[in-house]
CSV table of C-alpha atoms and ligand atoms in Angstrom, one decimal:
chain,number,residue,atom,x,y,z
A,1,MET,CA,64.1,144.0,99.1
A,2,THR,CA,66.1,140.9,100.4
A,3,THR,CA,67.0,138.0,98.2
A,4,THR,CA,66.8,134.5,99.5
A,5,THR,CA,68.6,131.7,97.6
A,6,THR,CA,67.2,128.3,98.3
A,7,MET,CA,68.3,124.8,97.5
A,8,ILE,CA,66.9,121.3,97.5
A,9,ALA,CA,68.2,119.2,100.4
A,10,TRP,CA,67.3,115.7,101.8
A,11,THR,CA,66.8,116.2,105.5
A,12,GLN,CA,65.9,114.2,108.6
A,13,ALA,CA,63.9,115.4,111.6
A,14,ALA,CA,64.5,112.1,113.5
A,15,TYR,CA,66.8,109.1,113.4
A,16,GLY,CA,65.6,106.2,111.3
A,17,GLY,CA,65.7,104.4,108.0
A,18,PRO,CA,65.8,105.9,104.5
A,19,GLU,CA,62.0,106.6,104.8
A,20,THR,CA,62.8,109.3,107.4
A,21,VAL,CA,64.8,111.3,104.8
A,22,THR,CA,62.6,113.8,103.1
A,23,ARG,CA,63.0,116.4,100.3
A,24,ASN,CA,63.0,120.0,101.6
A,25,GLU,CA,63.9,123.4,100.4
A,26,LEU,CA,66.4,125.1,102.6
A,27,PRO,CA,68.0,128.6,102.5
A,28,VAL,CA,71.6,128.6,101.1
A,29,ILE,CA,73.8,130.2,103.8
A,30,GLU,CA,76.7,132.5,102.8
A,31,PRO,CA,80.2,131.3,103.9
A,32,GLY,CA,81.7,132.8,107.0
A,33,PRO,CA,85.4,133.3,107.6
A,34,GLY,CA,87.5,130.3,106.3
A,35,GLN,CA,84.4,128.7,104.7
A,36,ILE,CA,83.4,128.1,101.1
A,37,LEU,CA,80.1,127.3,99.5
A,38,ILE,CA,80.1,124.3,97.1
A,39,ASP,CA,77.6,123.7,94.3
A,40,VAL,CA,77.4,119.9,94.8
A,41,ALA,CA,78.0,117.8,91.7
A,42,ALA,CA,78.2,114.4,93.3
A,43,THR,CA,78.1,112.9,96.8
A,44,ALA,CA,79.3,109.3,97.6
A,45,LEU,CA,77.6,107.5,100.4
A,46,ASN,CA,79.4,105.5,103.1
A,47,SER,CA,78.3,103.2,105.9
A,48,ALA,CA,79.0,106.2,108.1
A,49,ASP,CA,76.1,108.0,106.4
A,50,VAL,CA,73.6,105.2,107.2
A,51,ARG,CA,74.9,104.8,110.7
A,52,LEU,CA,74.4,108.5,111.4
A,53,MET,CA,71.0,108.4,109.6
A,54,ARG,CA,69.9,105.6,112.0
A,55,GLY,CA,71.8,107.0,115.0
A,56,GLU,CA,73.4,103.6,115.5
A,57,PRO,CA,75.2,102.4,117.4
A,58,LEU,CA,73.6,104.5,120.1
A,59,LEU,CA,77.0,105.8,121.2
A,60,VAL,CA,77.2,108.0,118.1
A,61,ARG,CA,74.2,110.0,119.4
A,62,LEU,CA,76.4,111.5,122.2
A,63,GLY,CA,78.4,113.3,119.5
A,64,PHE,CA,75.9,113.7,116.7
A,65,GLY,CA,72.6,114.6,118.5
A,66,LEU,CA,70.8,112.8,121.3
A,67,SER,CA,67.3,112.7,119.9
A,68,ARG,CA,67.8,113.8,116.2
A,69,PRO,CA,70.8,114.3,113.9
A,70,LYS,CA,72.4,117.7,114.6
A,71,GLN,CA,73.4,117.7,110.9
A,72,PRO,CA,70.0,116.9,109.3
A,73,VAL,CA,71.5,116.4,105.8
A,74,GLN,CA,73.6,113.2,105.3
A,75,GLY,CA,76.4,112.9,102.7
A,76,ARG,CA,80.0,113.4,103.7
A,77,ASP,CA,82.0,112.7,100.5
A,78,VAL,CA,81.4,115.6,98.2
A,79,ALA,CA,82.6,116.8,94.8
A,80,GLY,CA,81.5,120.1,93.3
A,81,ARG,CA,82.3,123.6,92.3
A,82,VAL,CA,83.2,126.6,94.6
A,83,THR,CA,80.5,129.2,94.3
A,84,ALA,CA,81.3,131.6,97.2
A,85,LEU,CA,84.3,132.2,99.3
A,86,GLY,CA,84.4,133.4,102.9
A,87,ASP,CA,86.9,136.0,104.3
A,88,GLY,CA,90.4,134.7,104.6
A,89,VAL,CA,90.1,131.8,102.2
A,90,THR,CA,93.3,131.5,100.2
A,91,GLY,CA,94.3,129.0,97.5
A,92,LEU,CA,90.8,128.6,96.1
A,93,SER,CA,88.9,130.6,93.5
A,94,LEU,CA,85.3,130.8,92.4
A,95,GLY,CA,84.6,128.0,89.9
A,96,ASP,CA,87.3,125.6,91.2
A,97,ARG,CA,86.3,121.9,91.3
A,98,VAL,CA,87.0,120.5,94.7
A,99,ALA,CA,86.4,117.3,96.7
A,100,GLY,CA,86.6,116.3,100.3
A,101,GLU,CA,85.2,114.5,103.3
A,102,LEU,CA,82.9,117.0,105.0
A,103,ASP,CA,80.8,116.9,108.1
A,104,GLY,CA,77.7,115.9,106.1
A,105,GLY,CA,75.4,118.1,104.1
A,106,GLY,CA,76.2,116.5,100.7
A,107,LEU,CA,72.7,115.3,99.8
A,108,ALA,CA,71.8,118.7,98.7
A,109,GLN,CA,72.3,121.1,95.8
A,110,ALA,CA,74.8,123.2,97.8
A,111,VAL,CA,76.9,122.6,100.9
A,112,LEU,CA,78.9,124.9,103.2
A,113,THR,CA,82.2,123.7,104.5
A,114,GLU,CA,85.6,124.8,106.0
A,115,ALA,CA,87.8,125.4,103.0
A,116,ALA,CA,90.6,123.4,104.6
A,117,LYS,CA,88.6,120.2,104.2
A,118,VAL,CA,88.7,120.2,100.4
A,119,VAL,CA,91.3,119.7,97.7
A,120,ALA,CA,91.3,120.5,94.0
A,121,ILE,CA,90.0,117.8,91.6
A,122,PRO,CA,92.4,117.1,88.7
A,123,ASP,CA,90.9,118.1,85.3
A,124,ASN,CA,90.7,114.5,84.0
A,125,VAL,CA,88.9,113.1,87.1
A,126,SER,CA,85.1,113.1,86.9
A,127,ASP,CA,82.9,114.5,89.8
A,128,VAL,CA,81.5,111.0,90.4
A,129,ASP,CA,84.9,109.4,90.7
A,130,ALA,CA,86.2,112.3,92.8
A,131,ALA,CA,83.3,112.0,95.3
A,132,ALA,CA,83.9,108.2,95.6
A,133,VAL,CA,87.4,108.8,96.9
A,134,PRO,CA,87.8,110.7,100.2
A,135,LEU,CA,86.3,108.5,103.0
A,136,ALA,CA,86.6,105.0,101.6
A,137,GLY,CA,90.0,105.6,99.8
A,138,GLY,CA,91.3,107.5,102.9
A,139,THR,CA,90.3,104.7,105.2
A,140,ALA,CA,92.0,102.1,102.9
A,141,TRP,CA,95.1,104.2,102.8
A,142,GLN,CA,95.2,104.7,106.6
A,143,ALA,CA,94.6,100.9,107.2
A,144,LEU,CA,97.6,100.0,104.9
A,145,GLU,CA,99.7,102.6,106.6
A,146,ALA,CA,98.8,101.3,110.1
A,147,ALA,CA,99.7,97.8,108.9
A,148,ALA,CA,103.0,99.0,107.4
A,149,VAL,CA,102.2,97.2,104.2
A,150,SER,CA,105.3,97.1,101.9
A,151,ALA,CA,106.6,95.2,98.9
A,152,ASP,CA,106.1,91.5,99.0
A,153,CYS,CA,103.9,91.5,102.1
A,154,ARG,CA,101.2,88.9,102.0
A,155,VAL,CA,98.0,90.8,102.6
A,156,LEU,CA,94.6,89.2,103.3
A,157,ILE,CA,91.6,91.6,102.8
A,158,LEU,CA,88.2,90.7,104.3
A,159,GLY,CA,85.3,92.6,102.9
A,160,ALA,CA,87.3,93.3,99.7
A,161,GLY,CA,84.2,93.9,97.6
A,162,GLY,CA,82.9,96.9,99.5
A,163,GLY,CA,83.7,100.6,99.2
A,164,VAL,CA,86.9,100.5,101.3
A,165,GLY,CA,87.9,97.1,100.2
A,166,THR,CA,88.0,97.9,96.4
A,167,PHE,CA,90.4,100.8,97.2
A,168,ALA,CA,92.4,98.6,99.7
A,169,VAL,CA,93.1,95.9,97.1
A,170,GLN,CA,94.4,98.5,94.6
A,171,LEU,CA,96.5,100.5,97.1
A,172,ALA,CA,98.0,97.3,98.5
A,173,LYS,CA,99.0,96.3,95.0
A,174,LEU,CA,100.5,99.8,94.4
A,175,ARG,CA,102.7,99.1,97.5
A,176,GLY,CA,103.9,95.9,95.9
A,177,ALA,CA,102.0,93.5,98.2
A,178,ARG,CA,100.7,90.1,97.3
A,179,VAL,CA,96.9,90.5,97.8
A,180,HIS,CA,94.4,87.7,98.7
A,181,ALA,CA,90.9,89.2,98.6
A,182,LEU,CA,88.0,87.6,100.5
A,183,SER,CA,84.6,88.4,99.2
A,184,ARG,CA,81.5,86.9,97.5
A,185,PRO,CA,81.7,85.1,94.1
A,186,GLU,CA,79.8,88.0,92.4
A,187,ALA,CA,82.7,90.3,93.2
A,188,PHE,CA,85.5,88.0,92.0
A,189,ASP,CA,85.8,89.3,88.5
A,190,ALA,CA,85.9,92.9,89.6
A,191,LEU,CA,88.5,92.2,92.3
A,192,THR,CA,90.7,90.3,89.8
A,193,ARG,CA,90.5,93.3,87.4
A,194,LEU,CA,91.5,95.6,90.3
A,195,GLY,CA,94.7,93.5,90.7
A,196,ALA,CA,94.0,90.9,93.5
A,197,ASP,CA,96.4,88.0,93.1
A,198,GLU,CA,94.0,85.6,94.6
A,199,VAL,CA,90.2,85.8,95.4
A,200,SER,CA,88.3,83.4,97.7
A,201,ASP,CA,84.8,83.1,99.0
A,202,ARG,CA,84.5,84.6,102.5
A,203,ALA,CA,82.8,81.3,103.5
A,204,GLU,CA,86.2,79.6,103.0
A,205,LEU,CA,87.9,81.6,105.7
A,206,GLY,CA,88.3,78.4,107.8
A,207,THR,CA,90.3,76.7,105.0
A,208,LEU,CA,93.0,79.4,104.7
A,209,PRO,CA,96.6,78.5,105.8
A,210,ARG,CA,97.6,79.3,109.3
A,211,ASP,CA,100.8,81.3,110.2
A,212,HIS,CA,100.8,82.7,106.6
A,213,TYR,CA,99.9,86.4,106.2
A,214,ASP,CA,101.9,89.4,107.2
A,215,VAL,CA,98.8,91.6,107.3
A,216,ILE,CA,95.1,91.1,107.5
A,217,ILE,CA,92.8,94.1,106.9
A,218,ASP,CA,89.4,93.3,108.3
A,219,LEU,CA,86.5,95.2,106.7
A,220,GLY,CA,83.8,92.7,107.4
A,221,GLY,CA,83.9,92.8,111.2
A,222,VAL,CA,82.3,89.4,111.7
A,223,ALA,CA,85.1,86.8,111.5
A,224,PRO,CA,86.2,85.5,114.9
A,225,LEU,CA,89.3,87.5,116.0
A,226,ARG,CA,91.0,84.4,117.4
A,227,SER,CA,90.8,82.7,113.9
A,228,LEU,CA,92.1,85.7,112.2
A,229,LEU,CA,95.1,86.0,114.5
A,230,GLN,CA,95.9,82.4,113.8
A,231,LEU,CA,96.2,83.2,110.1
A,232,LEU,CA,99.0,85.7,110.8
A,233,ARG,CA,102.7,84.7,110.9
A,234,ASP,CA,104.8,85.8,113.8
A,235,GLY,CA,105.1,89.6,113.7
A,236,GLY,CA,102.0,89.9,111.6
A,237,ARG,CA,99.4,92.7,111.9
A,238,LEU,CA,95.6,92.5,112.0
A,239,VAL,CA,94.1,95.9,111.3
A,240,SER,CA,90.5,96.0,112.4
A,241,VAL,CA,88.5,98.6,110.5
A,242,ALA,CA,85.0,97.3,111.0
A,243,GLY,CA,83.8,96.1,114.3
A,244,GLY,CA,80.4,94.3,114.4
A,245,GLU,CA,76.9,95.6,114.9
A,246,ALA,CA,76.6,96.0,118.6
A,247,HIS,CA,73.5,98.2,119.2
A,248,VAL,CA,74.9,100.4,121.9
A,249,PHE,CA,78.7,100.5,121.6
A,250,GLY,CA,79.3,99.4,118.0
A,251,PRO,CA,82.9,98.4,117.3
A,252,LEU,CA,84.2,99.1,120.8
A,253,GLY,CA,83.6,95.6,122.2
A,254,ARG,CA,85.3,93.8,119.3
A,255,MET,CA,88.2,96.3,119.4
A,256,LEU,CA,88.7,95.7,123.1
A,257,ARG,CA,88.6,91.9,122.6
A,258,GLY,CA,91.2,92.2,119.9
A,259,VAL,CA,93.6,94.2,122.2
A,260,VAL,CA,93.1,91.7,125.0
A,261,LEU,CA,93.6,88.6,122.7
A,262,SER,CA,96.9,90.0,121.3
A,263,ILE,CA,98.5,90.8,124.7
A,264,GLY,CA,101.8,89.0,125.0
A,265,ARG,CA,101.6,87.7,121.4
A,266,SER,CA,103.9,88.4,118.6
A,267,ARG,CA,100.9,89.0,116.4
A,268,LYS,CA,99.7,92.6,116.7
A,269,PHE,CA,96.0,93.8,116.8
A,270,VAL,CA,95.6,97.3,115.4
A,271,PRO,CA,92.2,99.0,115.8
A,272,LEU,CA,91.7,101.7,113.2
A,273,MET,CA,89.7,104.9,113.6
A,274,ALA,CA,90.3,106.7,110.3
A,275,THR,CA,90.0,110.4,110.1
A,276,ALA,CA,89.4,112.9,107.3
A,277,LYS,CA,92.8,113.8,105.8
A,278,PRO,CA,92.7,116.1,102.8
A,279,GLU,CA,96.4,115.5,102.0
A,280,ILE,CA,95.5,111.8,101.5
A,281,THR,CA,92.6,112.7,99.3
A,282,ARG,CA,94.9,114.8,97.2
A,283,SER,CA,97.3,111.9,96.8
A,284,LEU,CA,94.5,109.5,95.9
A,285,LEU,CA,93.0,111.9,93.3
A,286,GLU,CA,96.5,112.1,91.7
A,287,LEU,CA,96.6,108.4,91.5
A,288,VAL,CA,93.1,108.4,89.9
A,289,ALA,CA,94.3,111.1,87.5
A,290,SER,CA,97.3,109.1,86.5
A,291,GLY,CA,95.2,106.0,85.8
A,292,ARG,CA,96.8,103.9,88.6
A,293,LEU,CA,93.7,103.9,90.9
A,294,THR,CA,90.1,103.3,89.8
A,295,PRO,CA,87.2,104.2,92.0
A,296,LEU,CA,84.7,101.3,91.5
A,297,VAL,CA,81.3,102.9,91.4
A,298,ALA,CA,78.5,100.3,91.7
A,299,ALA,CA,75.6,102.7,91.2
A,300,THR,CA,75.0,106.3,90.4
A,301,LEU,CA,71.5,107.7,91.3
A,302,PRO,CA,70.1,111.2,90.8
A,303,LEU,CA,69.6,113.5,93.8
A,304,ALA,CA,65.9,113.0,93.4
A,305,GLN,CA,66.5,109.4,94.5
A,306,ALA,CA,68.7,110.1,97.6
A,307,PRO,CA,66.6,107.9,99.9
A,308,GLN,CA,66.9,105.0,97.4
A,309,ALA,CA,70.7,105.5,97.4
A,310,LEU,CA,70.8,105.5,101.2
A,311,ALA,CA,68.7,102.3,101.1
A,312,LEU,CA,71.2,100.6,98.8
A,313,VAL,CA,74.0,101.3,101.2
A,314,ASP,CA,71.9,100.4,104.2
A,315,ARG,CA,71.1,97.0,102.7
A,316,GLY,CA,74.8,96.4,101.7
A,317,GLY,CA,76.0,94.0,99.1
A,318,GLN,CA,77.1,96.7,96.5
A,319,ILE,CA,80.4,96.0,94.8
A,320,GLY,CA,82.2,99.3,95.3
A,321,LYS,CA,80.6,102.7,95.9
A,322,VAL,CA,77.1,104.2,95.6
A,323,VAL,CA,77.1,107.8,94.4
A,324,VAL,CA,74.4,110.4,94.1
A,325,ALA,CA,74.9,112.8,91.2
A,326,VAL,CA,73.3,116.2,91.3
A,327,ASP,CA,71.6,117.3,88.0
A,328,ARG,CA,73.4,120.4,86.9
A,329,GLY,CA,70.3,121.6,85.1
A,330,VAL,CA,68.6,122.3,88.5
A,331,PRO,CA,70.7,125.0,90.2
A,332,PRO,CA,69.8,126.4,93.6
A,333,SER,CA,67.0,128.9,92.9
A,334,SER,CA,67.1,132.6,93.6
A,335,ARG,CA,63.8,134.1,94.8
A,336,ALA,CA,63.1,137.7,95.4
B,1,NAP,N1,87.3,102.4,111.5
B,1,NAP,C1,87.0,103.3,110.6
B,1,NAP,O1,87.6,104.5,110.7
B,1,NAP,C2,86.1,103.1,109.5
B,1,NAP,C3,86.1,103.9,108.4
B,1,NAP,C4,85.3,103.6,107.3
B,1,NAP,C5,84.5,102.5,107.3
B,1,NAP,N2,84.6,101.7,108.4
B,1,NAP,C6,83.8,100.4,108.5
B,1,NAP,O2,84.4,99.5,107.6
B,1,NAP,C7,83.5,98.6,107.0
B,1,NAP,C8,83.7,98.7,105.5
B,1,NAP,O3,83.3,99.9,105.0
B,1,NAP,P1,82.8,100.0,103.6
B,1,NAP,O4,82.5,101.5,103.3
B,1,NAP,O5,83.7,99.3,102.7
B,1,NAP,O6,81.4,99.3,103.7
B,1,NAP,P2,80.6,98.4,102.5
B,1,NAP,O7,80.9,99.0,101.2
B,1,NAP,O8,79.3,98.2,103.0
B,1,NAP,O9,81.4,97.1,102.6
B,1,NAP,C9,81.4,96.2,103.7
B,1,NAP,C10,81.9,94.9,103.2
B,1,NAP,O10,81.9,94.0,104.3
B,1,NAP,C11,81.7,92.7,103.8
B,1,NAP,N3,80.6,92.1,104.6
B,1,NAP,C12,79.4,92.5,104.9
B,1,NAP,N4,78.7,91.7,105.6
B,1,NAP,C13,79.5,90.6,105.9
B,1,NAP,C14,79.4,89.4,106.6
B,1,NAP,N5,78.3,89.1,107.2
B,1,NAP,N6,80.5,88.6,106.7
B,1,NAP,C15,81.6,89.0,106.1
B,1,NAP,N7,81.8,90.1,105.3
B,1,NAP,C16,80.8,90.9,105.3
B,1,NAP,C17,81.2,92.8,102.4
B,1,NAP,O11,82.3,92.5,101.6
B,1,NAP,P3,82.3,91.3,100.6
B,1,NAP,O12,81.0,91.2,99.9
B,1,NAP,O13,83.5,91.6,99.7
B,1,NAP,O14,82.6,90.1,101.5
B,1,NAP,C18,80.9,94.2,102.2
B,1,NAP,O15,81.0,94.7,100.9
B,1,NAP,C19,82.1,99.1,107.5
B,1,NAP,O16,81.7,98.3,108.6
B,1,NAP,C20,82.4,100.5,108.0
B,1,NAP,O17,81.5,101.0,109.0
B,1,NAP,C21,85.3,102.0,109.5
């Protein structure tokens, strides 16, 4: 008699909106060499998940599946407990709580991943907070690093109220920078609580002082690049994290324009392509554990409402992160 373990997973058979994501029962696959199986506790969603759900910009389909997503389960930022170890995995034990940015698969009760992609979650950090950290926190960290933000830098953050922005504000303050956050009035209180020295409506971009900022972190991707470069002082750096909504090439056009605009100028344009870096996730989780960094979670929905959670991120406008929490009372089922 063979035993099949199954799990609930939200899958897609074709690119499209949240309505294309349906509940299915899939077999749980045992980990191969170097892999672990994680019982998912929480999965945070990012704009990467909705872009891959929709297959937009079209360029992403070259890498992620031409006509349908190669990985049918979205959800890259995962926190959970190790339930099986493949051969050769060291440094992890059954039952360990781990988090990391994976290659998708998080909108399910269990996910298989390379062990090297995860790090331990400190005891006093919740699963929901841990899941919120890897991609958004890691992008904010890499953006500040690319901009060489240091003490007393004047930093302007556009899109400060989003998932990456709420981390960027706090991490810039931890580096001793003076932070001016641009957002919507609904996010002002939260951004002030997170440490922003000044908050302004993004509609007021045109009134900001020229030749003033050392660093601009652009997470909105819509403000004219020429205007942003004018706000920088000589030697300033504009880090472009978001790049517009072009249907085919996504951010590439804006990034190319930025490079061309900054040729021969003392103001530098820095396009950022952040990557998953477990060592950064580890540092961020330590900051959370010590109370110096707070993941701002806008909404936590149960796994049963995964499409609604994807719809929230797809629509935009949340202040902070959207997280899907998996009900611990519904474990993957074992069927003979
Ligand atoms: N390059 C990379 O490696 C990388 C990695 C991660 C994310 N990203 C990109 O970075 C961006 C931010 O990611 P996220 O996870 O923080 O997304 P998010 O949570 O959706 O936040 C995006 C923020 O952009 C601002 N925004 C949206 N529409 C805008 C508009 N029309 N004009 C001005 N600002 C607008 C909003 O901030 P306010 O409401 O505060 O204004 C919004 O909260 C996304 O475009 C994402 O695709 C890039």
